[in-house]
XYZ file of C-alpha atoms in Angstrom:
764
model
C 0.047 0.109 -0.315
C 1.190 3.379 -1.205
C 2.411 5.596 2.694
C 0.660 8.709 3.003
C 1.435 11.979 1.472
C 2.338 15.887 3.085
C 2.751 18.214 1.498
C 5.786 20.369 2.349
C 5.396 24.513 1.963
C 8.893 24.818 1.501
C 9.709 28.416 2.298
C 13.531 30.743 0.990
C 14.059 34.399 0.854
C 12.741 35.537 3.836
C 14.853 35.624 7.457
C 13.777 34.450 10.712
C 12.078 36.857 13.739
C 12.494 36.356 17.596
C 9.584 37.374 18.656
C 10.636 39.247 22.548
C 7.678 37.967 24.674
C 8.127 34.088 24.427
C 11.600 33.473 22.408
C 9.355 32.015 19.270
C 10.976 32.200 15.646
C 8.678 33.268 13.024
C 9.388 33.130 8.648
C 8.473 36.286 6.978
C 9.442 37.086 3.460
C 10.433 35.410 0.716
C 8.857 33.424 -1.514
C 6.926 29.782 -1.319
C 6.674 26.310 -3.134
C 3.950 23.364 -2.287
C 6.050 19.788 -2.516
C 4.788 16.104 -1.895
C 6.365 14.333 0.043
C 6.207 10.434 1.441
C 7.995 7.662 3.119
C 9.743 7.043 -0.075
C 10.888 10.733 -0.350
C 15.023 10.461 -0.698
C 17.092 13.712 0.516
C 18.710 14.280 -2.679
C 15.548 13.682 -4.687
C 13.727 16.045 -2.417
C 16.892 18.849 -2.599
C 16.654 18.018 -6.247
C 12.851 19.172 -6.759
C 13.481 21.920 -4.660
C 15.973 23.570 -6.786
C 14.423 23.339 -9.854
C 11.229 24.368 -8.093
C 13.347 28.035 -7.131
C 15.375 27.609 -10.317
C 18.462 27.421 -7.605
C 21.275 25.112 -7.143
C 21.228 22.582 -4.415
C 25.243 23.340 -3.626
C 25.155 25.254 -0.083
C 21.544 24.411 0.330
C 19.953 23.501 4.177
C 16.816 22.675 4.785
C 15.186 22.889 8.212
C 12.103 22.179 9.888
C 10.021 23.011 13.566
C 9.283 20.142 15.482
C 5.317 19.925 16.802
C 4.726 22.382 18.819
C 7.852 23.484 18.984
C 8.492 27.306 17.639
C 11.995 28.185 19.050
C 13.846 25.548 17.655
C 14.990 24.242 13.850
C 16.181 20.912 13.240
C 18.398 20.259 10.276
C 17.790 17.226 7.860
C 20.993 16.384 6.157
C 20.667 12.490 5.735
C 17.392 10.634 4.630
C 17.024 8.797 7.906
C 16.215 12.989 9.441
C 13.883 13.496 6.278
C 11.810 10.184 7.258
C 12.115 11.764 10.855
C 10.484 14.887 10.084
C 7.485 12.986 7.885
C 6.831 10.176 10.825
C 6.689 13.476 13.226
C 3.879 14.712 10.666
C 2.305 11.688 9.394
C -1.375 12.829 11.522
C -0.807 16.590 9.755
C -1.975 17.474 6.232
C 1.088 19.797 5.592
C 4.294 20.920 7.360
C 6.236 23.892 7.116
C 10.103 23.770 5.604
C 12.485 26.397 5.080
C 15.065 26.210 2.637
C 18.419 28.141 3.633
C 22.013 29.286 2.252
C 25.179 28.878 3.545
C 26.515 31.928 4.457
C 27.935 34.300 1.514
C 26.772 31.495 -0.748
C 23.430 32.440 -2.788
C 21.419 29.442 -3.546
C 20.445 30.715 -7.043
C 24.529 29.870 -7.886
C 23.179 28.229 -11.235
C 22.132 31.694 -12.317
C 24.463 34.172 -10.900
C 27.942 34.361 -13.246
C 29.567 32.668 -15.945
C 31.878 31.047 -13.376
C 30.759 27.584 -12.185
C 32.852 28.025 -8.706
C 32.170 32.000 -8.435
C 29.406 32.784 -5.998
C 26.857 35.531 -5.034
C 26.376 37.442 -2.027
C 22.531 37.737 -1.581
C 22.067 41.228 0.601
C 19.425 40.666 3.755
C 15.938 40.924 2.547
C 13.592 43.640 4.748
C 10.589 42.289 6.660
C 7.733 42.588 4.623
C 4.490 40.628 4.778
C 4.363 37.192 3.748
C 2.437 37.064 0.655
C -0.620 34.171 0.517
C 1.140 31.274 -2.292
C -2.035 32.129 -4.238
C -1.633 35.163 -4.448
C 1.983 34.685 -5.622
C 2.608 35.617 -9.784
C 4.325 32.585 -11.029
C 6.706 34.698 -13.229
C 8.435 36.221 -9.477
C 8.823 33.474 -7.691
C 12.852 32.972 -6.828
C 14.117 35.596 -9.207
C 17.593 35.651 -8.903
C 20.531 38.957 -8.781
C 23.135 38.475 -11.798
C 25.321 41.582 -11.680
C 25.086 44.010 -13.363
C 27.054 47.818 -13.628
C 25.486 50.333 -11.332
C 22.256 52.828 -12.916
C 23.705 54.496 -15.738
C 26.630 52.589 -15.863
C 27.147 49.780 -18.614
C 29.191 46.388 -17.564
C 32.236 47.165 -20.368
C 34.248 49.908 -21.441
C 32.920 49.985 -24.306
C 29.609 52.050 -23.731
C 28.183 50.860 -27.112
C 28.563 47.034 -26.660
C 25.585 46.382 -24.553
C 23.188 49.316 -25.910
C 20.802 46.639 -27.372
C 18.986 46.989 -24.386
C 18.851 50.530 -23.759
C 17.380 51.828 -26.439
C 14.851 48.983 -26.433
C 13.768 49.001 -23.205
C 13.869 52.530 -21.520
C 11.210 53.464 -22.292
C 9.475 49.540 -21.662
C 8.030 51.960 -18.740
C 6.854 55.464 -19.560
C 4.976 56.783 -16.371
C 1.219 57.337 -14.524
C -1.220 56.386 -16.358
C 0.562 53.655 -18.586
C -1.762 50.820 -18.967
C -1.061 46.743 -19.178
C -2.809 43.573 -19.948
C -1.788 42.293 -16.768
C 0.567 42.029 -14.180
C 2.488 39.755 -15.806
C 2.968 42.079 -18.400
C 3.823 44.692 -16.087
C 6.419 43.028 -14.333
C 8.272 42.290 -17.902
C 8.330 45.701 -18.597
C 9.602 46.835 -15.050
C 12.073 44.143 -15.276
C 13.239 45.544 -18.501
C 13.185 49.195 -17.661
C 15.276 48.441 -14.714
C 17.716 46.067 -16.816
C 17.799 49.311 -19.335
C 18.185 51.840 -16.934
C 21.148 49.823 -14.697
C 19.448 49.623 -11.631
C 17.389 46.840 -9.139
C 14.317 46.694 -7.505
C 12.283 44.768 -4.653
C 9.181 44.211 -4.011
C 6.882 45.914 -1.184
C 4.157 44.476 -2.254
C 3.562 41.713 -4.741
C -0.349 40.331 -4.593
C -3.030 39.513 -6.942
C -4.679 42.876 -7.160
C -1.770 45.772 -7.001
C 2.038 45.919 -7.031
C 4.907 48.101 -5.446
C 8.574 48.498 -5.692
C 11.123 50.564 -4.401
C 15.183 50.655 -5.620
C 16.935 48.277 -3.588
C 19.267 50.807 -3.250
C 19.005 51.845 1.315
C 17.764 55.549 0.853
C 16.601 55.621 -3.062
C 13.595 57.866 -3.486
C 12.525 55.747 -7.224
C 9.146 53.355 -5.804
C 6.331 52.458 -8.593
C 2.675 51.271 -7.822
C 0.300 49.924 -10.385
C -3.024 48.033 -9.436
C -6.247 46.873 -11.448
C -8.626 49.050 -12.556
C -11.815 48.915 -11.428
C -14.706 47.178 -12.931
C -11.713 46.431 -14.985
C -8.826 43.218 -15.926
C -6.636 46.421 -16.990
C -3.675 47.374 -14.821
C -2.200 50.435 -14.982
C 0.330 52.437 -12.708
C -1.219 55.313 -10.314
C 1.941 56.787 -8.868
C 6.151 56.819 -10.027
C 9.004 58.825 -8.968
C 11.142 58.534 -11.502
C 14.217 59.849 -10.000
C 17.397 58.040 -8.671
C 18.721 59.335 -5.304
C 20.756 56.421 -4.766
C 24.812 56.576 -5.184
C 24.550 54.594 -8.193
C 28.544 54.239 -8.296
C 28.714 52.869 -5.061
C 26.351 50.278 -5.103
C 26.825 47.413 -6.959
C 23.206 46.812 -8.498
C 21.670 43.397 -9.509
C 18.629 42.811 -11.464
C 16.176 39.711 -11.616
C 16.951 37.248 -14.284
C 14.929 33.982 -14.468
C 14.865 31.384 -16.372
C 11.369 32.099 -18.113
C 12.741 36.169 -19.074
C 15.654 34.731 -20.490
C 13.250 31.643 -22.982
C 11.744 35.596 -23.603
C 14.453 36.883 -25.184
C 15.701 33.934 -27.034
C 12.629 32.239 -28.664
C 12.131 34.405 -31.131
C 15.514 34.018 -32.610
C 15.090 29.948 -31.181
C 11.801 30.332 -34.579
C 14.537 30.917 -37.069
C 17.242 28.803 -35.845
C 15.931 25.201 -33.873
C 19.228 24.633 -33.726
C 20.211 27.494 -31.797
C 23.043 26.426 -29.400
C 23.529 27.119 -25.480
C 26.805 28.609 -26.477
C 26.295 31.278 -28.981
C 22.902 31.635 -26.590
C 25.138 32.880 -23.861
C 27.534 34.739 -26.067
C 24.634 36.393 -27.775
C 23.186 37.584 -24.789
C 26.994 39.124 -23.346
C 27.005 41.096 -26.362
C 23.511 41.986 -27.001
C 22.316 42.738 -22.662
C 25.741 42.397 -20.625
C 24.273 39.500 -18.940
C 27.036 37.141 -17.969
C 25.523 33.377 -18.233
C 27.402 29.856 -18.072
C 26.314 27.261 -20.376
C 23.608 25.574 -18.059
C 22.194 28.651 -17.551
C 22.203 29.497 -21.337
C 20.986 25.476 -22.080
C 17.680 26.173 -19.638
C 16.946 29.049 -21.041
C 16.480 27.418 -24.309
C 14.430 24.930 -22.938
C 12.088 27.230 -21.652
C 11.625 28.969 -24.677
C 10.958 25.853 -26.196
C 8.210 24.992 -23.702
C 6.894 27.944 -24.446
C 7.050 27.686 -28.118
C 6.125 24.040 -28.463
C 4.345 23.090 -25.402
C 5.125 22.006 -21.893
C 8.215 18.835 -21.531
C 6.503 17.556 -18.939
C 1.950 17.552 -20.938
C 3.888 16.352 -23.748
C 3.770 13.025 -21.784
C 0.158 13.240 -20.901
C -0.883 13.486 -24.707
C 0.762 10.709 -25.565
C -2.563 8.273 -25.488
C -4.220 10.751 -27.989
C -1.741 11.069 -30.512
C -1.207 7.287 -30.705
C -4.882 7.995 -31.264
C -4.720 10.243 -34.049
C -2.186 8.159 -35.626
C -4.090 5.476 -36.202
C -7.111 7.609 -37.254
C -5.588 9.449 -39.627
C -3.301 6.123 -41.150
C -5.536 3.466 -40.884
C -3.108 -0.018 -40.481
C -0.239 1.835 -38.058
C 0.835 0.926 -34.687
C 0.932 3.520 -32.519
C 1.492 1.942 -28.906
C 2.207 4.008 -25.166
C 2.700 1.944 -22.238
C 3.302 2.716 -18.527
C 4.552 1.866 -15.286
C 2.255 1.425 -12.392
C 2.838 4.300 -10.995
C 1.419 5.826 -14.432
C 5.534 6.864 -15.199
C 6.283 6.132 -19.262
C 7.498 3.306 -20.050
C 7.968 2.969 -23.662
C 6.087 4.033 -26.779
C 6.060 1.981 -30.304
C 5.451 3.783 -33.889
C 5.304 2.217 -37.538
C 3.514 3.572 -39.625
C 1.032 1.642 -42.294
C 2.820 3.078 -45.381
C 6.285 1.930 -43.807
C 4.917 -1.770 -43.116
C 3.114 -2.089 -46.313
C 6.544 -0.656 -48.320
C 9.150 -3.234 -46.146
C 6.531 -6.473 -46.819
C 5.909 -5.633 -50.406
C 9.306 -4.186 -51.647
C 12.595 -4.052 -49.430
C 14.588 -7.058 -49.250
C 14.531 -9.259 -45.192
C 17.397 -7.486 -43.932
C 16.834 -4.752 -41.173
C 19.201 -2.721 -39.209
C 18.762 -2.433 -35.173
C 20.155 0.602 -33.194
C 20.307 2.787 -30.198
C 20.644 6.629 -29.637
C 20.506 8.900 -26.704
C 17.876 11.256 -26.578
C 18.766 14.895 -24.951
C 15.658 15.907 -24.146
C 14.654 17.244 -20.359
C 13.833 13.351 -18.976
C 16.131 12.131 -21.714
C 15.524 8.450 -22.547
C 16.442 6.252 -25.228
C 15.181 6.306 -29.308
C 15.134 1.962 -30.248
C 14.860 1.793 -34.239
C 14.611 -0.890 -36.815
C 15.915 0.752 -40.482
C 15.519 -1.307 -43.725
C 16.924 -0.411 -47.129
C 15.242 -0.285 -50.443
C 15.917 -1.294 -54.158
C 18.400 1.852 -54.566
C 20.071 1.183 -51.282
C 18.269 3.816 -49.827
C 17.740 4.044 -46.130
C 13.670 2.889 -45.462
C 12.388 3.723 -41.384
C 9.735 0.738 -40.306
C 9.304 1.052 -36.793
C 10.665 2.974 -33.838
C 10.215 3.186 -30.064
C 10.995 5.665 -27.724
C 12.020 4.142 -24.166
C 12.357 5.288 -20.560
C 16.172 3.154 -20.477
C 17.843 0.753 -22.641
C 17.864 -2.315 -20.786
C 17.366 -6.051 -22.388
C 13.619 -5.921 -20.927
C 12.936 -3.181 -23.421
C 14.661 -4.516 -26.397
C 13.212 -8.189 -26.427
C 9.673 -5.864 -26.288
C 10.680 -3.421 -28.524
C 11.403 -7.145 -31.022
C 8.299 -8.132 -30.042
C 6.274 -5.312 -31.456
C 8.230 -5.360 -34.447
C 7.195 -9.075 -35.330
C 3.640 -8.375 -34.398
C 4.445 -5.853 -36.746
C 6.014 -6.960 -39.601
C 4.789 -10.295 -39.979
C 7.156 -11.900 -42.847
C 6.660 -14.960 -44.793
C 10.445 -15.348 -45.211
C 13.374 -15.158 -42.980
C 14.810 -11.824 -42.147
C 18.156 -11.209 -41.023
C 19.170 -8.150 -38.441
C 22.309 -6.555 -38.454
C 22.742 -5.253 -34.939
C 24.931 -5.397 -31.943
C 25.872 -8.525 -30.382
C 24.904 -7.267 -26.877
C 23.972 -10.438 -24.428
C 20.403 -8.748 -24.363
C 19.482 -8.157 -27.993
C 20.875 -11.692 -29.349
C 19.062 -13.521 -26.977
C 15.596 -11.578 -27.861
C 16.409 -12.488 -31.172
C 16.596 -16.032 -31.050
C 13.804 -16.405 -28.271
C 11.222 -14.071 -30.389
C 11.655 -14.580 -34.512
C 13.229 -18.500 -33.520
C 14.660 -19.808 -36.752
C 12.568 -17.480 -38.522
C 15.892 -14.890 -38.372
C 19.575 -14.901 -39.378
C 21.670 -11.955 -37.088
C 24.461 -10.452 -38.375
C 26.920 -8.893 -35.909
C 27.957 -5.115 -36.461
C 31.481 -5.152 -37.879
C 31.686 -1.725 -36.037
C 30.905 -3.371 -32.693
C 32.880 -5.523 -33.152
C 36.073 -3.414 -33.954
C 35.464 -0.912 -31.417
C 35.654 -4.740 -28.724
C 38.815 -6.092 -30.620
C 40.343 -2.389 -29.841
C 39.018 -2.465 -26.344
C 40.012 -5.861 -25.265
C 43.504 -5.462 -26.967
C 44.187 -1.900 -25.365
C 46.958 -1.383 -23.448
C 48.569 -4.330 -24.839
C 49.511 -3.316 -28.670
C 50.895 -0.414 -29.970
C 48.495 1.918 -32.218
C 49.698 0.273 -35.358
C 49.488 -3.089 -34.584
C 45.585 -3.090 -33.378
C 45.775 -0.690 -36.193
C 46.367 -3.776 -38.723
C 44.238 -6.118 -36.836
C 40.877 -4.067 -36.978
C 42.076 -3.936 -40.607
C 42.928 -7.411 -40.829
C 39.300 -7.935 -39.455
C 37.061 -5.960 -41.693
C 39.611 -8.011 -44.523
C 38.042 -10.845 -43.016
C 34.680 -10.820 -42.534
C 34.541 -9.062 -46.368
C 36.406 -12.171 -47.606
C 34.002 -13.976 -49.863
C 35.162 -18.380 -49.517
C 36.636 -19.418 -46.488
C 40.104 -19.662 -48.069
C 40.129 -16.211 -48.175
C 38.690 -15.786 -44.673
C 41.444 -17.891 -43.147
C 44.422 -16.226 -44.730
C 43.122 -12.681 -42.870
C 42.749 -14.637 -39.905
C 46.276 -16.299 -40.430
C 47.449 -12.130 -40.783
C 46.193 -11.677 -37.180
C 48.532 -14.234 -35.997
C 51.028 -12.929 -36.942
C 51.079 -9.877 -35.379
C 49.591 -12.201 -31.403
C 47.983 -15.368 -31.411
C 46.359 -14.201 -28.490
C 44.483 -11.834 -31.194
C 43.473 -14.483 -33.090
C 42.267 -16.359 -30.420
C 40.024 -13.744 -29.843
C 38.764 -14.384 -33.655
C 38.272 -17.546 -33.572
C 35.851 -16.479 -30.015
C 33.875 -13.885 -31.865
C 31.152 -16.364 -33.478
C 32.309 -15.480 -36.905
C 29.667 -17.288 -38.499
C 27.806 -13.817 -37.042
C 29.709 -11.533 -38.914
C 32.342 -12.766 -41.355
C 30.376 -13.869 -45.228
C 31.882 -16.343 -45.687
C 30.685 -18.696 -42.550
C 27.511 -16.389 -42.277
C 24.365 -18.336 -42.920
C 21.874 -14.909 -44.082
C 22.089 -12.497 -47.065
C 23.227 -8.851 -46.042
C 24.029 -7.447 -49.497
C 27.218 -6.168 -48.648
C 26.073 -4.004 -44.920
C 27.948 -5.180 -42.686
C 27.607 -2.264 -39.454
C 24.545 -1.896 -38.346
C 24.719 2.446 -38.662
C 24.042 1.881 -41.935
C 20.256 4.191 -40.686
C 22.684 6.606 -40.275
C 20.502 9.209 -42.258
C 17.487 8.740 -39.573
C 19.432 9.046 -36.655
C 20.522 12.584 -37.806
C 17.090 12.977 -37.993
C 16.968 12.084 -34.912
C 19.757 14.500 -33.367
C 18.399 17.390 -34.931
C 15.122 17.187 -32.887
C 15.797 14.803 -29.862
C 15.465 17.844 -27.668
C 11.677 18.828 -28.122
C 9.166 17.632 -26.114
C 8.487 14.097 -27.005
C 5.219 14.202 -28.682
C 6.969 17.332 -31.318
C 9.703 14.645 -31.519
C 7.499 11.395 -32.550
C 5.413 14.612 -35.459
C 8.522 15.903 -37.042
C 10.142 12.416 -37.890
C 6.368 11.650 -38.692
C 6.991 14.537 -41.553
C 10.433 13.524 -42.630
C 9.117 9.990 -43.302
C 6.152 11.377 -44.879
C 7.962 13.850 -46.302
C 10.960 10.975 -47.958
C 8.399 8.799 -49.028
C 6.482 11.179 -51.865
C 9.899 12.493 -52.346
C 11.002 9.284 -54.092
C 8.104 8.270 -55.375
C 7.955 11.314 -57.663
C 11.483 10.852 -58.324
C 10.997 6.997 -59.215
C 8.081 7.885 -61.822
C 10.702 9.295 -63.832
C 12.794 6.636 -64.170
C 13.160 4.657 -67.479
C 15.642 1.330 -66.086
C 14.573 -2.063 -65.864
C 16.952 -1.580 -62.012
C 17.248 1.202 -59.658
C 19.713 3.874 -61.106
C 22.487 2.585 -58.531
C 21.728 -1.034 -59.099
C 22.162 -0.204 -62.559
C 25.347 1.684 -62.858
C 26.785 -1.981 -60.353
C 25.141 -4.216 -63.642
C 27.297 -2.015 -65.395
C 30.175 -2.246 -63.841
C 30.205 -5.827 -64.058
C 29.267 -6.042 -67.518
C 32.148 -3.925 -68.625
C 34.489 -6.830 -66.475
C 32.818 -9.731 -68.342
C 34.173 -8.888 -71.529
C 37.555 -10.038 -70.780
C 36.579 -13.612 -69.440
C 36.443 -16.804 -71.245
C 33.551 -18.943 -71.137
C 34.274 -22.841 -70.959
C 30.725 -24.869 -71.085
C 31.144 -28.428 -68.419
C 27.864 -29.248 -68.181
C 24.048 -28.625 -68.315
C 24.532 -25.088 -66.988
C 28.012 -24.871 -65.610
C 30.242 -23.336 -66.854
C 34.502 -22.533 -66.134
C 34.876 -19.172 -66.670
C 38.754 -17.769 -66.874
C 40.170 -14.565 -65.848
C 42.707 -14.120 -63.369
C 41.244 -16.853 -61.731
C 39.172 -20.263 -63.097
C 35.441 -19.635 -61.375
C 32.687 -21.875 -61.623
C 29.270 -20.457 -62.242
C 26.336 -22.538 -62.314
C 23.226 -21.074 -63.714
C 20.411 -22.875 -62.610
C 21.157 -22.770 -58.461
C 22.456 -18.333 -59.173
C 25.996 -19.765 -57.880
C 29.645 -18.779 -58.466
C 32.465 -20.039 -56.986
C 34.166 -16.216 -56.192
C 29.823 -15.771 -54.173
C 29.664 -12.845 -55.623
C 26.317 -13.405 -56.691
C 25.150 -14.549 -53.394
C 26.552 -11.892 -50.901
C 25.263 -9.141 -53.370
C 22.253 -10.288 -55.146
C 23.245 -9.360 -58.920
C 24.840 -11.539 -61.377
C 29.201 -10.503 -60.746
C 31.402 -10.453 -63.677
C 31.709 -14.248 -64.530
C 27.895 -15.136 -64.169
C 27.726 -12.206 -66.483
C 29.603 -13.132 -69.177
C 28.304 -16.637 -69.200
C 24.891 -15.689 -69.616
C 26.110 -13.545 -72.823
C 27.563 -16.163 -74.019
C 24.267 -17.915 -73.765
C 22.651 -15.536 -74.698
C 19.913 -14.979 -72.033
C 19.357 -11.079 -70.518
C 21.238 -10.109 -66.721
C 18.659 -8.460 -65.922
C 16.769 -11.757 -65.149
C 18.836 -12.923 -63.090
C 19.004 -9.908 -61.019
C 17.165 -9.964 -57.167
C 13.603 -8.560 -57.594
C 14.307 -5.971 -54.694
C 16.765 -4.323 -56.961
C 14.253 -3.407 -59.946
C 12.462 -0.206 -60.753
C 9.023 -2.117 -60.172
C 9.548 -2.775 -56.585
C 10.925 -0.037 -55.705
C 7.412 1.690 -57.067
C 5.919 -0.890 -54.311
C 7.631 0.213 -51.841
C 6.968 4.032 -51.960
C 3.320 3.429 -53.320
C 1.475 3.444 -49.703
C 1.521 7.600 -47.493
C 1.854 8.796 -44.722
C -1.523 11.413 -44.299
C -0.309 14.323 -41.455
C -1.484 13.826 -37.972
C -3.374 16.619 -36.751
C -2.175 18.954 -34.231
C -1.980 18.426 -30.509
C -2.923 21.898 -29.097
C -6.344 21.491 -27.106
C -6.189 17.933 -26.128
C -9.624 18.644 -24.209
C -11.313 19.108 -26.880
C -11.156 14.910 -27.958
C -12.222 12.158 -25.865
C -9.791 9.861 -24.383
C -9.566 7.184 -22.384
C -9.536 9.940 -19.271
C -7.700 6.495 -17.446
C -4.493 6.907 -18.927
C -2.596 9.070 -17.670
C 1.021 8.942 -17.984
C 3.445 11.504 -16.056
C 7.762 11.737 -17.665
C 10.180 9.025 -16.217
C 11.520 9.704 -13.165
C 14.965 10.211 -15.035
C 16.147 13.760 -15.721
C 18.962 14.825 -17.585
C 22.219 15.870 -15.834
C 23.498 18.730 -15.580
C 26.123 19.655 -17.694
C 26.976 19.487 -21.662
C 25.490 16.458 -23.502
C 28.119 14.266 -24.259
C 27.425 13.380 -27.455
C 29.882 11.019 -29.488
C 30.394 9.231 -32.740
C 31.973 6.302 -33.480
C 33.207 5.561 -36.803
C 34.507 2.184 -37.621
C 37.648 3.385 -38.999
C 38.722 5.857 -36.088
C 38.016 3.238 -32.861
C 41.737 3.435 -32.643
C 43.245 5.796 -30.573
C 46.919 5.911 -31.038
C 48.715 4.814 -26.951
C 51.427 6.750 -25.726
C 54.333 4.822 -26.002
C 57.515 5.253 -23.020
C 61.074 6.368 -25.712
C 63.316 4.455 -23.412
C 61.661 1.520 -22.465
C 59.128 1.192 -25.881
C 57.050 -0.384 -23.294
C 52.286 1.546 -24.093
C 50.485 3.403 -21.285
C 53.173 5.828 -19.897
C 56.481 8.683 -21.388
C 59.678 8.830 -20.185
C 59.312 10.744 -17.333
C 56.951 8.684 -15.511
C 58.836 5.081 -16.651
C 59.313 3.065 -14.130
C 61.354 0.676 -14.934
C 63.975 3.367 -15.624
C 63.102 5.776 -13.245
C 63.801 3.304 -10.145
C 67.513 2.978 -10.936
C 68.114 7.083 -11.036
C 69.721 8.241 -7.816
C 71.128 4.887 -7.267
C 74.857 3.347 -6.685
C 75.708 0.978 -9.729
C 77.967 -1.068 -7.693
C 74.787 -1.690 -5.519
C 72.774 -2.821 -8.777
C 72.473 -6.711 -9.242
C 73.057 -8.615 -12.340
C 70.063 -8.872 -13.618
C 68.998 -4.979 -12.423
C 72.507 -3.878 -14.012
C 71.021 -5.767 -17.481
C 67.912 -4.419 -17.752
C 69.033 -0.827 -16.608
C 71.043 -1.248 -20.172
C 68.218 -2.808 -22.237
C 65.897 0.732 -21.163
C 68.908 2.892 -21.960
């Protein structure tokens, strides 16, 4: 049974005032948020949620509370046990007051302060102000953190023109008494811009639902402003304003209120024009144009806020997934769109495959699929799993994709189960993918004998490099991986064994590694499936490039953009192929003509029946009935090799009749005969009939702070040059850190043993 939840009223930014009569403490001022707590809540998770709501960091954060009936002593929560103890104290209550306090000299808003991760800003002590009820606090004004700028009238650069843009744009954002606004949010934003343009910071004396009073933060300064609602209207009007500053601007280090939402307002217009606007560029532009310093994390969070303003909330997007799936199936009958949640209603996985893709793969594509995954870098992260086919012109054909909360064996098993029920092929499918245990076992369990599993050569080469790291020099490992690729591409068993012997000549251990790596899953000479020359799972890279362009969008937006790109791909290829006049697709026609040009120099000798001997640089045997050649090129690629073409021309047959049907223009047309239909937007889900019982919340995992680590590994670039000692020739260190040489430095040669002397001579 779920434990009872209590509401924690989290307060920050105020101060404690002591009652002179009984010594009790009262907290006044600041801001407040309400958060749920139960016995399962961990302290770090609670701190993180507090930090997200107050838009601050967890460094230097201290959490305190009063014991029931005791307002004199504050109890500090420093570990999970303390948090559980507090919850037990208040288990009979509906709520508990919690106070968020920063260490002295450390601002809770550290992540929103300056460009330096390690910098700190001293926050001035707030004045005694009335406590504002939570329902009277405007969201735009919660925990607005100070960022350093120059004093009034002085811009933060020796070059006065460098940051004039803000002043020119916003110096008249507030014009004076009588100015009207549509809402308090609009008034607060105008006040915000006005303070930046005029270089001063302010604080609210009153910040209520019907009136707002603000004054200059400098002690004794006369500048102030008061605005309230006009009677019988929703308009906001400035009633009084003293525009003159009497503070000594040169002696006061001012700050202004900067929030993630406000930064989002600044950059969202640029984001419309440049969707790939990078956080680094955002930080540079904001500093250049407004004199505001942001670090990478601040800029990234501002970009997320701007995206939410433009495209909707990341959190709400998960709740719209059931509606999105219904819309896809409604507008594209025959499509598969399924979303699953966990027992706690958090997102688990989403599977999408459009009817046009399913039909195109079944009827026109060769039975070959590439499985791979890519990380998503949106607010709640996740992983995208994909199955990509290949059309008759060797083009990428996206068949199905899924978004999962994390890449696990169970999620791969689920994805492959959904894929099998979606595709329903009558012939065995060859899969090219990683050789990790989860995928391998799932393929065997789900597809049984209906599939062939080809190990991705890129992953195999990476594993070989990692396993041999530190044992061999850069050049030796490069040669071994080169021989591994040659062995994988070798068409015959004899040529495969020659390549394996080359590896043995470099290292018997590496040779043993190759023989233990199940070559029947990756070597052409031994593999039982048909890969048509495609040995790596990154064949679908164009599709993953699309994902990289949109992987920071809310999940519904990302799915819809991918749908649009697949829709456009199908339409474009259908139109382009309508102009083709050749029997084969252009690329296959080019390959056939290349083989035909080689066939002219070959000599054909009939043997018996439809078996022929072909002589050229080598002697090969061709069996026309079996579509077989001893060079194995015909079987591996699905197209007659030069030896077969020489025989076919000799007996007066057309090579086109002996090409795989998947390479024909007719099959290509069938692949792209169906279309993907547009899907209506989800802006007004309340107007649509959706199962109210299906409520999906975001997964618990969130993107870690800092720059996302996006690493693309190329199969031929995985061998990194390793450090080699110039003294002892060992790997992994240099001569300064060489233990073999340095242990003799400063020693008396007469005290060295014979073995040590020999070692020293060898090192030198």
